[in-house]
Tab-separated table of C-alpha atoms in Angstrom:
chain	number	residue	atom	x	y	z
A	247	UNK	CA	-2.735	41.795	-28.722
A	248	UNK	CA	-0.899	39.402	-25.449
A	249	UNK	CA	1.139	41.575	-23.040
A	250	UNK	CA	2.808	40.691	-19.910
A	251	UNK	CA	1.858	41.926	-16.638
A	252	UNK	CA	5.037	44.472	-15.556
A	253	UNK	CA	4.934	45.672	-12.625
A	254	UNK	CA	2.389	48.608	-11.694
A	255	UNK	CA	0.209	46.484	-12.976
A	256	UNK	CA	1.035	43.768	-10.260
A	257	UNK	CA	1.270	45.866	-7.518
A	258	UNK	CA	-1.969	47.763	-8.660
A	259	UNK	CA	-3.910	44.163	-8.344
A	260	UNK	CA	-1.704	43.184	-5.753
A	261	UNK	CA	-3.014	46.393	-3.909
A	262	UNK	CA	-6.503	46.398	-4.649
A	263	UNK	CA	-7.361	43.137	-3.089
A	264	UNK	CA	-7.562	44.130	0.980
A	265	UNK	CA	-5.798	42.563	3.226
A	266	UNK	CA	-2.510	42.646	0.860
A	267	UNK	CA	-1.466	39.506	2.859
A	268	UNK	CA	-3.549	37.455	3.501
A	269	UNK	CA	-3.677	35.031	0.059
A	270	UNK	CA	-6.629	32.656	1.316
A	271	UNK	CA	-6.844	31.111	-1.494
A	272	UNK	CA	-3.621	30.540	-4.123
A	273	UNK	CA	-1.723	28.408	-0.972
A	274	UNK	CA	-1.549	24.682	-1.331
A	275	UNK	CA	-3.420	24.488	2.251
A	276	UNK	CA	-6.002	25.389	0.724
A	277	UNK	CA	-5.955	23.163	-2.466
A	278	UNK	CA	-6.227	20.691	-0.036
A	279	UNK	CA	-9.064	21.221	1.636
A	280	UNK	CA	-10.962	21.929	-1.552
A	281	UNK	CA	-9.894	18.662	-3.178
A	282	UNK	CA	-11.225	17.038	0.548
A	283	UNK	CA	-14.722	18.287	0.400
A	284	UNK	CA	-15.415	18.053	-3.043
A	285	UNK	CA	-14.659	14.280	-2.518
A	286	UNK	CA	-16.962	14.600	1.322
A	287	UNK	CA	-19.550	15.540	-0.869
A	288	UNK	CA	-19.682	13.510	-3.869
A	289	UNK	CA	-19.608	10.436	-0.740
A	290	UNK	CA	-23.281	11.747	-0.551
A	291	UNK	CA	-24.812	9.946	-3.464
A	292	UNK	CA	-23.972	6.739	-5.355
A	293	UNK	CA	-24.690	6.661	-8.686
A	294	UNK	CA	-26.013	4.173	-11.174
A	295	UNK	CA	-24.645	4.447	-14.535
A	296	UNK	CA	-24.017	2.543	-17.374
A	297	UNK	CA	-21.147	-0.227	-17.838
A	298	UNK	CA	-19.719	2.414	-20.639
A	299	UNK	CA	-19.540	5.176	-17.489
A	300	UNK	CA	-17.379	3.265	-15.308
A	301	UNK	CA	-14.607	3.630	-13.941
A	302	UNK	CA	-12.615	6.674	-14.349
A	303	UNK	CA	-15.543	7.424	-16.439
A	304	UNK	CA	-17.734	7.757	-13.462
A	305	UNK	CA	-14.901	9.739	-11.387
A	306	UNK	CA	-15.457	12.673	-14.298
A	307	UNK	CA	-19.116	12.452	-14.280
A	308	UNK	CA	-19.137	13.453	-10.583
A	309	UNK	CA	-16.278	16.325	-10.973
A	310	UNK	CA	-18.432	17.334	-13.197
A	311	UNK	CA	-21.924	17.254	-11.960
A	312	UNK	CA	-21.130	18.390	-8.422
A	313	UNK	CA	-18.149	21.297	-10.325
A	314	UNK	CA	-20.394	22.523	-12.605
A	315	UNK	CA	-24.273	21.376	-11.370
A	316	UNK	CA	-25.040	19.653	-14.740
A	317	UNK	CA	-23.994	17.044	-17.619
A	318	UNK	CA	-25.499	16.743	-20.649
A	319	UNK	CA	-27.085	12.996	-21.711
A	320	UNK	CA	-27.507	11.647	-25.356
A	321	UNK	CA	-26.654	9.044	-27.380
A	322	UNK	CA	-25.258	8.526	-31.204
A	323	UNK	CA	-24.355	5.834	-33.378
A	324	UNK	CA	-20.503	5.613	-33.132
A	325	UNK	CA	-19.962	6.204	-29.220
A	326	UNK	CA	-23.487	5.010	-27.898
A	327	UNK	CA	-24.758	6.668	-24.044
A	328	UNK	CA	-22.342	9.628	-23.459
A	329	UNK	CA	-22.636	12.391	-21.128
A	330	UNK	CA	-20.330	15.613	-21.668
A	331	UNK	CA	-19.724	19.311	-19.846
A	332	UNK	CA	-21.066	21.287	-21.724
A	333	UNK	CA	-22.551	25.088	-21.859
A	334	UNK	CA	-26.481	26.175	-22.376
A	335	UNK	CA	-27.374	27.916	-24.402
A	336	UNK	CA	-31.017	30.199	-25.633
A	337	UNK	CA	-33.914	30.166	-23.526
A	338	UNK	CA	-37.431	28.687	-23.890
A	339	UNK	CA	-40.944	31.621	-22.617
A	340	UNK	CA	-40.136	30.275	-18.746
A	341	UNK	CA	-35.976	31.737	-19.395
A	342	UNK	CA	-35.081	27.704	-18.932
A	343	UNK	CA	-32.487	26.583	-22.094
A	344	UNK	CA	-33.379	25.029	-24.736
A	345	UNK	CA	-29.651	24.263	-26.375
A	346	UNK	CA	-26.857	22.851	-24.789
A	347	UNK	CA	-23.302	23.609	-26.849
A	348	UNK	CA	-20.361	20.493	-26.848
A	349	UNK	CA	-16.103	21.469	-26.771
A	350	UNK	CA	-14.505	18.443	-26.713
A	351	UNK	CA	-11.528	16.882	-28.108
A	352	UNK	CA	-13.550	14.115	-30.043
A	353	UNK	CA	-14.793	15.959	-32.393
A	354	UNK	CA	-17.141	13.235	-33.032
A	355	UNK	CA	-19.531	13.663	-29.923
A	356	UNK	CA	-18.743	18.584	-30.884
A	357	UNK	CA	-21.739	20.480	-31.685
A	358	UNK	CA	-25.095	21.958	-30.743
A	359	UNK	CA	-27.494	19.658	-29.701
A	360	UNK	CA	-31.340	20.647	-28.578
A	361	UNK	CA	-32.708	20.012	-25.039
A	362	UNK	CA	-35.378	16.986	-25.199
A	363	UNK	CA	-34.616	16.718	-28.389
A	364	UNK	CA	-31.175	15.184	-28.970
A	365	UNK	CA	-30.084	15.873	-25.512
A	366	UNK	CA	-31.229	15.873	-21.458
A	367	UNK	CA	-29.136	17.187	-19.123
A	368	UNK	CA	-28.972	16.153	-15.442
A	369	UNK	CA	-28.272	18.522	-12.850
A	370	UNK	CA	-27.816	18.044	-9.352
A	371	UNK	CA	-28.378	22.286	-8.696
A	372	UNK	CA	-31.970	23.927	-10.280
A	373	UNK	CA	-29.782	27.281	-11.252
A	374	UNK	CA	-27.394	25.606	-13.164
A	375	UNK	CA	-24.150	26.822	-10.890
A	376	UNK	CA	-22.990	23.452	-9.442
A	377	UNK	CA	-22.221	23.297	-5.548
A	378	UNK	CA	-18.051	24.424	-5.531
A	379	UNK	CA	-18.814	27.759	-3.733
A	380	UNK	CA	-19.400	25.296	-0.502
A	381	UNK	CA	-16.837	23.984	-1.339
A	382	UNK	CA	-15.236	26.680	-2.038
A	383	UNK	CA	-16.464	28.322	1.391
A	384	UNK	CA	-15.841	25.843	3.873
A	385	UNK	CA	-12.571	24.727	2.406
A	386	UNK	CA	-11.560	29.108	2.536
A	387	UNK	CA	-12.073	28.844	5.997
A	388	UNK	CA	-10.802	25.535	7.242
A	389	UNK	CA	-7.228	26.594	5.557
A	390	UNK	CA	-7.382	30.098	7.056
A	391	UNK	CA	-8.271	28.292	10.646
A	392	UNK	CA	-5.247	25.571	10.207
A	393	UNK	CA	-2.563	28.274	9.316
A	394	UNK	CA	-3.715	29.352	12.709
A	395	UNK	CA	-3.395	26.187	14.511
A	396	UNK	CA	0.497	25.468	13.279
A	397	UNK	CA	1.383	28.739	14.021
A	398	UNK	CA	-0.528	28.854	17.875
A	399	UNK	CA	1.819	24.838	17.874
A	400	UNK	CA	4.810	26.394	17.362
A	401	UNK	CA	4.683	29.446	19.373
A	402	UNK	CA	3.752	27.177	22.081
A	403	UNK	CA	7.115	25.600	21.731
A	404	UNK	CA	8.026	25.962	25.475
A	405	UNK	CA	10.549	28.652	24.139
A	406	UNK	CA	12.942	31.149	26.512
A	407	UNK	CA	16.500	32.409	26.327
A	408	UNK	CA	19.258	31.276	27.437
A	409	UNK	CA	23.052	33.631	27.758
A	410	UNK	CA	25.958	32.781	29.168
A	411	UNK	CA	28.582	35.198	31.159
A	412	UNK	CA	31.137	34.327	29.148
A	413	UNK	CA	31.959	32.632	25.956
A	414	UNK	CA	32.358	28.946	27.987
A	415	UNK	CA	29.702	29.212	29.805
A	416	UNK	CA	27.144	29.933	26.803
A	417	UNK	CA	29.229	26.170	24.649
A	418	UNK	CA	27.936	24.710	28.291
A	419	UNK	CA	24.318	26.202	27.078
A	420	UNK	CA	24.838	24.504	23.307
A	421	UNK	CA	25.616	21.222	24.686
A	422	UNK	CA	23.218	21.583	27.486
A	423	UNK	CA	20.213	22.427	25.230
A	424	UNK	CA	20.878	19.601	22.674
A	425	UNK	CA	21.055	16.598	25.364
A	426	UNK	CA	17.864	17.553	27.203
A	427	UNK	CA	16.147	18.504	23.636
A	428	UNK	CA	18.037	14.371	22.456
A	429	UNK	CA	15.738	12.944	25.512
A	430	UNK	CA	18.879	12.790	28.397
A	431	UNK	CA	16.607	12.736	31.944
A	432	UNK	CA	19.885	14.283	33.367
A	433	UNK	CA	22.630	16.974	32.246
A	434	UNK	CA	26.080	16.906	34.007
A	435	UNK	CA	27.948	20.189	34.056
A	436	UNK	CA	31.618	21.072	34.902
A	437	UNK	CA	32.480	22.735	38.717
A	438	UNK	CA	34.299	24.955	37.083
A	439	UNK	CA	31.287	27.032	35.530
A	440	UNK	CA	29.991	27.884	39.009
A	441	UNK	CA	29.291	31.835	39.909
A	442	UNK	CA	32.338	34.020	39.643
A	443	UNK	CA	34.585	33.185	42.383
A	444	UNK	CA	34.786	37.313	43.022
A	445	UNK	CA	31.207	39.336	41.926
A	446	UNK	CA	29.510	36.032	42.999
A	447	UNK	CA	28.104	36.591	39.793
A	448	UNK	CA	25.459	33.534	38.069
A	449	UNK	CA	27.406	32.183	35.001
A	450	UNK	CA	23.503	31.935	33.790
A	451	UNK	CA	20.742	33.432	32.933
A	452	UNK	CA	17.707	32.351	31.568
A	453	UNK	CA	14.583	34.395	30.607
A	454	UNK	CA	11.211	32.642	29.805
A	455	UNK	CA	10.001	34.096	26.692
A	456	UNK	CA	5.663	32.963	27.523
A	457	UNK	CA	3.800	31.486	29.666
A	458	UNK	CA	2.551	28.370	27.577
A	459	UNK	CA	-0.432	27.775	29.336
A	460	UNK	CA	-2.139	30.794	29.132
A	461	UNK	CA	-0.711	31.171	25.211
A	462	UNK	CA	-2.246	27.480	24.722
A	463	UNK	CA	-5.439	27.593	22.443
A	464	UNK	CA	-4.560	25.182	19.954
A	465	UNK	CA	-7.516	23.023	21.986
A	466	UNK	CA	-9.902	25.699	21.219
A	467	UNK	CA	-9.092	25.795	18.049
A	468	UNK	CA	-9.272	22.255	16.966
A	469	UNK	CA	-13.225	22.334	18.594
A	470	UNK	CA	-13.652	25.369	16.121
A	471	UNK	CA	-11.965	23.147	13.101
A	472	UNK	CA	-14.106	20.481	13.993
A	473	UNK	CA	-17.699	22.696	14.104
A	474	UNK	CA	-16.499	24.651	10.338
A	475	UNK	CA	-16.253	20.233	9.047
A	476	UNK	CA	-19.537	20.157	11.015
A	477	UNK	CA	-21.071	23.207	9.598
A	478	UNK	CA	-19.920	22.104	5.912
A	479	UNK	CA	-21.869	18.680	6.444
A	480	UNK	CA	-24.741	20.296	7.481
A	481	UNK	CA	-24.542	21.779	4.491
A	482	UNK	CA	-24.422	19.066	1.963
A	483	UNK	CA	-26.503	16.297	3.891
A	484	UNK	CA	-24.933	14.329	6.524
A	485	UNK	CA	-26.440	14.433	9.467
A	486	UNK	CA	-23.680	16.108	12.500
A	487	UNK	CA	-24.113	17.216	15.915
A	488	UNK	CA	-22.429	20.124	17.234
A	489	UNK	CA	-19.032	19.253	18.947
A	490	UNK	CA	-19.295	21.800	21.390
A	491	UNK	CA	-23.184	19.809	22.721
A	492	UNK	CA	-22.587	15.855	21.394
A	493	UNK	CA	-23.974	14.968	25.224
A	494	UNK	CA	-26.138	17.794	26.045
A	495	UNK	CA	-28.692	17.988	23.394
A	496	UNK	CA	-33.040	18.660	23.879
A	497	UNK	CA	-34.541	16.705	20.984
A	498	UNK	CA	-35.871	19.871	19.903
A	499	UNK	CA	-32.156	21.071	18.870
A	500	UNK	CA	-31.196	17.523	17.579
A	501	UNK	CA	-34.306	17.879	15.192
A	502	UNK	CA	-33.401	21.639	13.855
A	503	UNK	CA	-30.038	20.523	13.318
A	504	UNK	CA	-31.693	17.188	11.122
A	505	UNK	CA	-34.066	19.293	9.105
A	506	UNK	CA	-31.417	21.750	8.587
A	507	UNK	CA	-28.881	18.895	7.450
A	508	UNK	CA	-31.206	17.568	4.484
A	509	UNK	CA	-32.314	21.364	3.674
A	510	UNK	CA	-30.136	21.710	0.850
A	511	UNK	CA	-29.974	17.885	0.309
A	512	UNK	CA	-33.942	17.759	-0.610
A	513	UNK	CA	-33.692	20.760	-3.212
A	514	UNK	CA	-30.537	18.841	-5.366
A	515	UNK	CA	-32.792	15.092	-5.061
A	516	UNK	CA	-35.416	17.479	-6.777
A	517	UNK	CA	-33.282	18.560	-8.628
A	518	UNK	CA	-31.485	14.998	-10.044
A	519	UNK	CA	-35.213	13.575	-10.075
A	520	UNK	CA	-36.616	15.803	-12.338
A	521	UNK	CA	-34.117	14.878	-15.085
A	522	UNK	CA	-33.692	11.486	-14.649
A	523	UNK	CA	-37.399	11.438	-15.399
A	524	UNK	CA	-37.159	13.726	-18.068
A	525	UNK	CA	-33.815	11.762	-19.212
A	526	UNK	CA	-35.591	8.463	-18.988
A	527	UNK	CA	-38.612	10.028	-21.065
A	528	UNK	CA	-35.798	10.543	-24.088
A	529	UNK	CA	-34.132	7.248	-23.697
A	530	UNK	CA	-36.007	4.969	-22.034
A	531	UNK	CA	-33.192	2.080	-22.704
A	532	UNK	CA	-30.956	4.558	-20.273
A	533	UNK	CA	-30.581	2.949	-16.873
A	534	UNK	CA	-28.766	5.743	-14.544
A	535	UNK	CA	-30.551	6.551	-11.193
A	536	UNK	CA	-28.915	7.321	-7.650
A	537	UNK	CA	-29.407	6.828	-3.923
A	538	UNK	CA	-27.841	8.297	-1.138
A	539	UNK	CA	-25.069	7.068	1.482
A	540	UNK	CA	-27.630	4.810	4.076
A	541	UNK	CA	-26.745	7.613	6.936
A	542	UNK	CA	-28.007	10.671	5.180
A	543	UNK	CA	-31.781	7.877	4.374
A	544	UNK	CA	-32.552	7.413	7.826
A	545	UNK	CA	-31.734	10.567	9.285
A	546	UNK	CA	-35.396	11.791	6.998
A	547	UNK	CA	-33.882	12.051	3.780
A	548	UNK	CA	-36.449	11.610	1.566
A	549	UNK	CA	-37.463	8.502	-0.521
A	550	UNK	CA	-38.428	8.881	-4.518
A	551	UNK	CA	-38.353	6.734	-7.930
A	552	UNK	CA	-35.047	7.342	-8.540
A	553	UNK	CA	-33.153	6.771	-4.893
């Protein structure tokens, strides 16, 4: 039976996560970067698909392929060639799945399909996982650093404490501050607010809170921000140059970075190529292929019959 979580259960679940005060994933910033990095990763491949898979259907195709790592491809007279997200089932001698199960609101395509006979799998990754672990990993880091940058920007404002010797002086300070923040180049005060005639005490007290120059680290954080983005690009195959070594990289370092950026995408290409070959063997009339974005091809991406 469904029983809503009570206070004790919620407290136990929350308290079992450390650090308790840090919620890296359940926030709008993480959702933003998760979406942004998915679109960045999807830009690596340009798929050519049948005419009835274009538009919003092609968008769904990209989502399924990157989110789940694979889709099933099949044919029915009622709908023609189609793809669907699915779950795999059964194992052959090499522990590869032998069936897929499709659950779709339109029941016409729902059911079990035997791989190699009634359908084939188009796989982006060889392990049936997808690339969302990469996206979530870097989205969490960018989200956390995003918060740090915003916090530092707020804390780097020219903050100070002002105090007035009396109510008139305090009101004068408010007016002065408002006019300065409004952008007036000069603010004039009444001579009545001069030092006290008896004890010579100044009407205003000024206390700075921090040294802005010593506490401003946004520049360094923005470099770290770019480094994380570069690392993500290297993971998904987009050529990058380290932010801090843009003009000083030696040839060996550049070549090493290039090799690093094509390591994963080479595996993905191998998986896509083998699965496209299997699809075309089962469905020779199905026109499906892909190409890599130009800068990846120029960076040494594998050249094959499907790209």
